[in-house]
Amino acid sequence: MARILIVYESKYGQTEKISRFIADKMKARGHSVDLLEAHAKSTDLSHYRTIIVGGPVYANGYPRALSKWVRNHSGDLNIKPTAFFSVCLGVMQKDQTVQRSEARIVQGFFRKTNWLPKKWAIFAGALNYSRYGWFTKRIMHTIAKRSGADTDWNRDYEYTDWKEVSQFADDVLAIQNEEPMNMNLVF
């Protein structure tokens, strides 16, 4: 079975929760899976057959540590089977303009980091009002209102579709059996 690395950055915990869910599913299938926070000490990627990267969208971008990690490892990432998942509430909106905007954020991340994974997906995250400070709570409340999410900030809400995450994990396992790529990316 394959050795898989999942690299993530998670500010309020949902991206980490999704990463652990994917890891558990892959471990149940007999794979060896390591989790690494992007801001942690770097690791040797040569030991891994497949690499998955996950991050939350904040202010139309990804955490600096995640972008830096991907940029620093793009050479290795572009020659292995890789996948990316994005976590944001905007994906809950059914407005096509918003959907295209979310996809542009992901594509912009790939351009900035010079990386093109074989598979990527966007998952709805969570509203963890109990973890937010005063200012963030109000911003998230406004975003929730626009996306039709829950606005009672006296409790937390989870919107992640775990069936979608499970399907993503299956799709990633399928791509790891394909031949590695050797790409020179030009954006």
Tab-separated table of C-alpha atoms in Angstrom:
chain	number	residue	atom	x	y	z
A	1	MET	CA	0.000	0.000	0.000
A	2	ALA	CA	0.991	3.612	-0.549
A	3	ARG	CA	2.502	6.145	1.802
A	4	ILE	CA	0.429	9.348	1.685
A	5	LEU	CA	1.058	12.809	3.116
A	6	ILE	CA	-1.700	15.269	3.950
A	7	VAL	CA	-0.474	18.838	4.443
A	8	TYR	CA	-2.967	21.366	5.771
A	9	GLU	CA	-3.375	24.690	7.486
A	10	SER	CA	-6.408	25.206	9.722
A	11	LYS	CA	-7.263	28.354	11.608
A	12	TYR	CA	-10.491	27.287	13.343
A	13	GLY	CA	-10.249	23.491	13.036
A	14	GLN	CA	-12.492	22.445	10.127
A	15	THR	CA	-9.689	21.932	7.594
A	16	GLU	CA	-7.845	19.816	10.157
A	17	LYS	CA	-11.028	17.812	10.786
A	18	ILE	CA	-11.435	17.171	7.046
A	19	SER	CA	-7.751	16.194	6.783
A	20	ARG	CA	-8.118	13.696	9.616
A	21	PHE	CA	-11.286	12.264	8.058
A	22	ILE	CA	-9.447	11.671	4.757
A	23	ALA	CA	-6.471	10.176	6.620
A	24	ASP	CA	-8.707	7.794	8.594
A	25	LYS	CA	-10.484	6.644	5.436
A	26	MET	CA	-7.180	5.954	3.690
A	27	LYS	CA	-5.708	4.202	6.737
A	28	ALA	CA	-8.795	1.972	6.856
A	29	ARG	CA	-7.875	0.884	3.318
A	30	GLY	CA	-4.397	-0.107	4.458
A	31	HIS	CA	-2.422	2.980	3.430
A	32	SER	CA	0.177	4.698	5.598
A	33	VAL	CA	-0.859	8.339	6.086
A	34	ASP	CA	1.016	11.185	7.757
A	35	LEU	CA	-0.489	14.560	8.632
A	36	LEU	CA	1.603	17.723	8.558
A	37	GLU	CA	0.616	21.280	9.405
A	38	ALA	CA	2.003	23.602	6.715
A	39	HIS	CA	3.592	25.927	9.268
A	40	ALA	CA	5.474	22.998	10.864
A	41	LYS	CA	9.001	21.971	10.017
A	42	SER	CA	9.305	20.793	6.413
A	43	THR	CA	9.584	17.142	5.516
A	44	ASP	CA	11.243	15.002	2.848
A	45	LEU	CA	8.574	14.358	0.225
A	46	SER	CA	10.498	11.614	-1.570
A	47	HIS	CA	9.042	9.008	0.816
A	48	TYR	CA	5.463	9.702	-0.261
A	49	ARG	CA	3.623	8.311	-3.271
A	50	THR	CA	0.735	10.781	-3.030
A	51	ILE	CA	0.404	14.211	-1.431
A	52	ILE	CA	-2.825	15.983	-0.531
A	53	VAL	CA	-2.890	19.661	0.446
A	54	GLY	CA	-5.832	21.380	2.140
A	55	GLY	CA	-6.533	24.921	3.218
A	56	PRO	CA	-9.281	27.336	4.208
A	57	VAL	CA	-10.162	30.467	2.288
A	58	TYR	CA	-9.910	33.703	4.282
A	59	ALA	CA	-10.234	37.111	2.639
A	60	ASN	CA	-10.121	35.582	-0.867
A	61	GLY	CA	-6.885	33.703	-0.255
A	62	TYR	CA	-5.174	30.929	1.647
A	63	PRO	CA	-3.046	31.132	4.792
A	64	ARG	CA	0.459	32.437	4.140
A	65	ALA	CA	2.099	29.324	5.641
A	66	LEU	CA	0.204	27.055	3.235
A	67	SER	CA	1.077	29.147	0.180
A	68	LYS	CA	4.714	29.240	1.226
A	69	TRP	CA	4.849	25.468	1.809
A	70	VAL	CA	3.329	24.699	-1.598
A	71	ARG	CA	5.578	27.215	-3.382
A	72	ASN	CA	8.659	25.750	-1.679
A	73	HIS	CA	7.678	22.195	-2.671
A	74	SER	CA	6.050	22.793	-6.070
A	75	GLY	CA	8.848	20.955	-7.896
A	76	ASP	CA	8.164	17.753	-5.964
A	77	LEU	CA	4.402	18.265	-6.041
A	78	ASN	CA	4.341	18.572	-9.824
A	79	ILE	CA	5.933	15.164	-10.395
A	80	LYS	CA	3.754	13.153	-7.990
A	81	PRO	CA	0.059	12.337	-7.869
A	82	THR	CA	-1.304	15.261	-5.848
A	83	ALA	CA	-4.647	16.685	-4.821
A	84	PHE	CA	-5.922	19.866	-3.215
A	85	PHE	CA	-9.027	20.698	-1.236
A	86	SER	CA	-10.276	24.137	-0.334
A	87	VAL	CA	-12.602	24.854	2.580
A	88	CYS	CA	-14.958	27.840	2.461
A	89	LEU	CA	-18.534	28.841	3.076
A	90	GLY	CA	-18.930	30.603	-0.278
A	91	VAL	CA	-19.392	27.261	-2.001
A	92	MET	CA	-22.772	26.988	-0.251
A	93	GLN	CA	-24.133	29.846	-2.335
A	94	LYS	CA	-25.903	28.615	-5.452
A	95	ASP	CA	-25.169	31.831	-7.351
A	96	GLN	CA	-22.984	30.966	-10.373
A	97	THR	CA	-21.038	34.212	-9.975
A	98	VAL	CA	-20.000	33.190	-6.466
A	99	GLN	CA	-19.175	29.656	-7.626
A	100	ARG	CA	-16.913	31.037	-10.379
A	101	SER	CA	-15.293	33.394	-7.877
A	102	GLU	CA	-14.478	30.474	-5.562
A	103	ALA	CA	-12.952	28.541	-8.493
A	104	ARG	CA	-10.880	31.632	-9.435
A	105	ILE	CA	-9.470	31.776	-5.904
A	106	VAL	CA	-8.322	28.161	-6.243
A	107	GLN	CA	-6.878	28.733	-9.733
A	108	GLY	CA	-5.084	31.847	-8.491
A	109	PHE	CA	-3.526	29.784	-5.706
A	110	PHE	CA	-2.235	27.292	-8.277
A	111	ARG	CA	-0.744	30.105	-10.379
A	112	LYS	CA	0.924	31.801	-7.410
A	113	THR	CA	2.435	28.568	-6.144
A	114	ASN	CA	3.323	27.120	-9.578
A	115	TRP	CA	1.506	23.890	-8.779
A	116	LEU	CA	-1.209	22.017	-10.630
A	117	PRO	CA	-2.667	19.038	-8.749
A	118	LYS	CA	-4.365	16.199	-10.612
A	119	LYS	CA	-7.508	16.554	-8.493
A	120	TRP	CA	-9.042	19.408	-6.530
A	121	ALA	CA	-12.310	20.130	-4.747
A	122	ILE	CA	-14.025	22.806	-2.690
A	123	PHE	CA	-15.860	21.791	0.493
A	124	ALA	CA	-18.168	23.807	2.681
A	125	GLY	CA	-16.620	24.384	6.075
A	126	ALA	CA	-18.109	25.326	9.399
A	127	LEU	CA	-19.168	28.342	11.371
A	128	ASN	CA	-17.381	28.015	14.678
A	129	TYR	CA	-18.785	31.132	16.297
A	130	SER	CA	-17.521	29.975	19.716
A	131	ARG	CA	-13.911	30.190	18.462
A	132	TYR	CA	-14.156	33.623	16.851
A	133	GLY	CA	-13.232	36.921	18.408
A	134	TRP	CA	-15.668	39.835	18.377
A	135	PHE	CA	-14.606	41.208	14.965
A	136	THR	CA	-14.371	37.830	13.192
A	137	LYS	CA	-17.728	36.794	14.628
A	138	ARG	CA	-19.382	39.806	12.972
A	139	ILE	CA	-17.640	39.235	9.636
A	140	MET	CA	-18.621	35.559	9.629
A	141	HIS	CA	-22.163	36.500	10.580
A	142	THR	CA	-22.363	38.745	7.503
A	143	ILE	CA	-20.893	36.028	5.252
A	144	ALA	CA	-23.310	33.481	6.719
A	145	LYS	CA	-26.256	35.753	6.042
A	146	ARG	CA	-25.215	36.154	2.379
A	147	SER	CA	-24.747	32.424	1.890
A	148	GLY	CA	-27.958	31.429	3.611
A	149	ALA	CA	-26.122	29.824	6.519
A	150	ASP	CA	-27.074	29.980	10.170
A	151	THR	CA	-26.648	33.321	11.875
A	152	ASP	CA	-27.230	32.507	15.561
A	153	TRP	CA	-23.740	33.107	16.903
A	154	ASN	CA	-24.553	31.430	20.200
A	155	ARG	CA	-23.756	28.047	18.645
A	156	ASP	CA	-21.497	26.419	16.058
A	157	TYR	CA	-22.565	24.917	12.729
A	158	GLU	CA	-20.943	22.396	10.412
A	159	TYR	CA	-21.741	22.352	6.696
A	160	THR	CA	-19.136	19.925	5.374
A	161	ASP	CA	-20.700	17.244	3.174
A	162	TRP	CA	-18.845	14.163	4.412
A	163	LYS	CA	-20.050	12.074	1.442
A	164	GLU	CA	-18.307	14.567	-0.877
A	165	VAL	CA	-15.140	14.370	1.215
A	166	SER	CA	-15.293	10.568	1.134
A	167	GLN	CA	-15.686	10.608	-2.665
A	168	PHE	CA	-12.719	12.971	-2.929
A	169	ALA	CA	-10.602	10.524	-0.896
A	170	ASP	CA	-11.649	7.694	-3.232
A	171	ASP	CA	-10.766	9.813	-6.271
A	172	VAL	CA	-7.344	10.597	-4.806
A	173	LEU	CA	-6.667	6.912	-4.212
A	174	ALA	CA	-7.530	6.295	-7.868
A	175	ILE	CA	-5.093	8.933	-9.188
A	176	GLN	CA	-2.212	7.586	-7.135
A	177	ASN	CA	-2.150	4.528	-9.365
A	178	GLU	CA	-1.629	6.646	-12.457
A	179	GLU	CA	1.842	7.383	-13.753
A	180	PRO	CA	3.536	10.367	-12.100
A	181	MET	CA	3.612	13.564	-14.113
A	182	ASN	CA	6.656	15.486	-15.224
A	183	MET	CA	5.400	18.964	-15.872
A	184	ASN	CA	6.920	22.334	-16.489
A	185	LEU	CA	4.105	24.672	-15.665
A	186	VAL	CA	3.642	27.936	-17.451
A	187	PHE	CA	0.761	30.172	-16.382
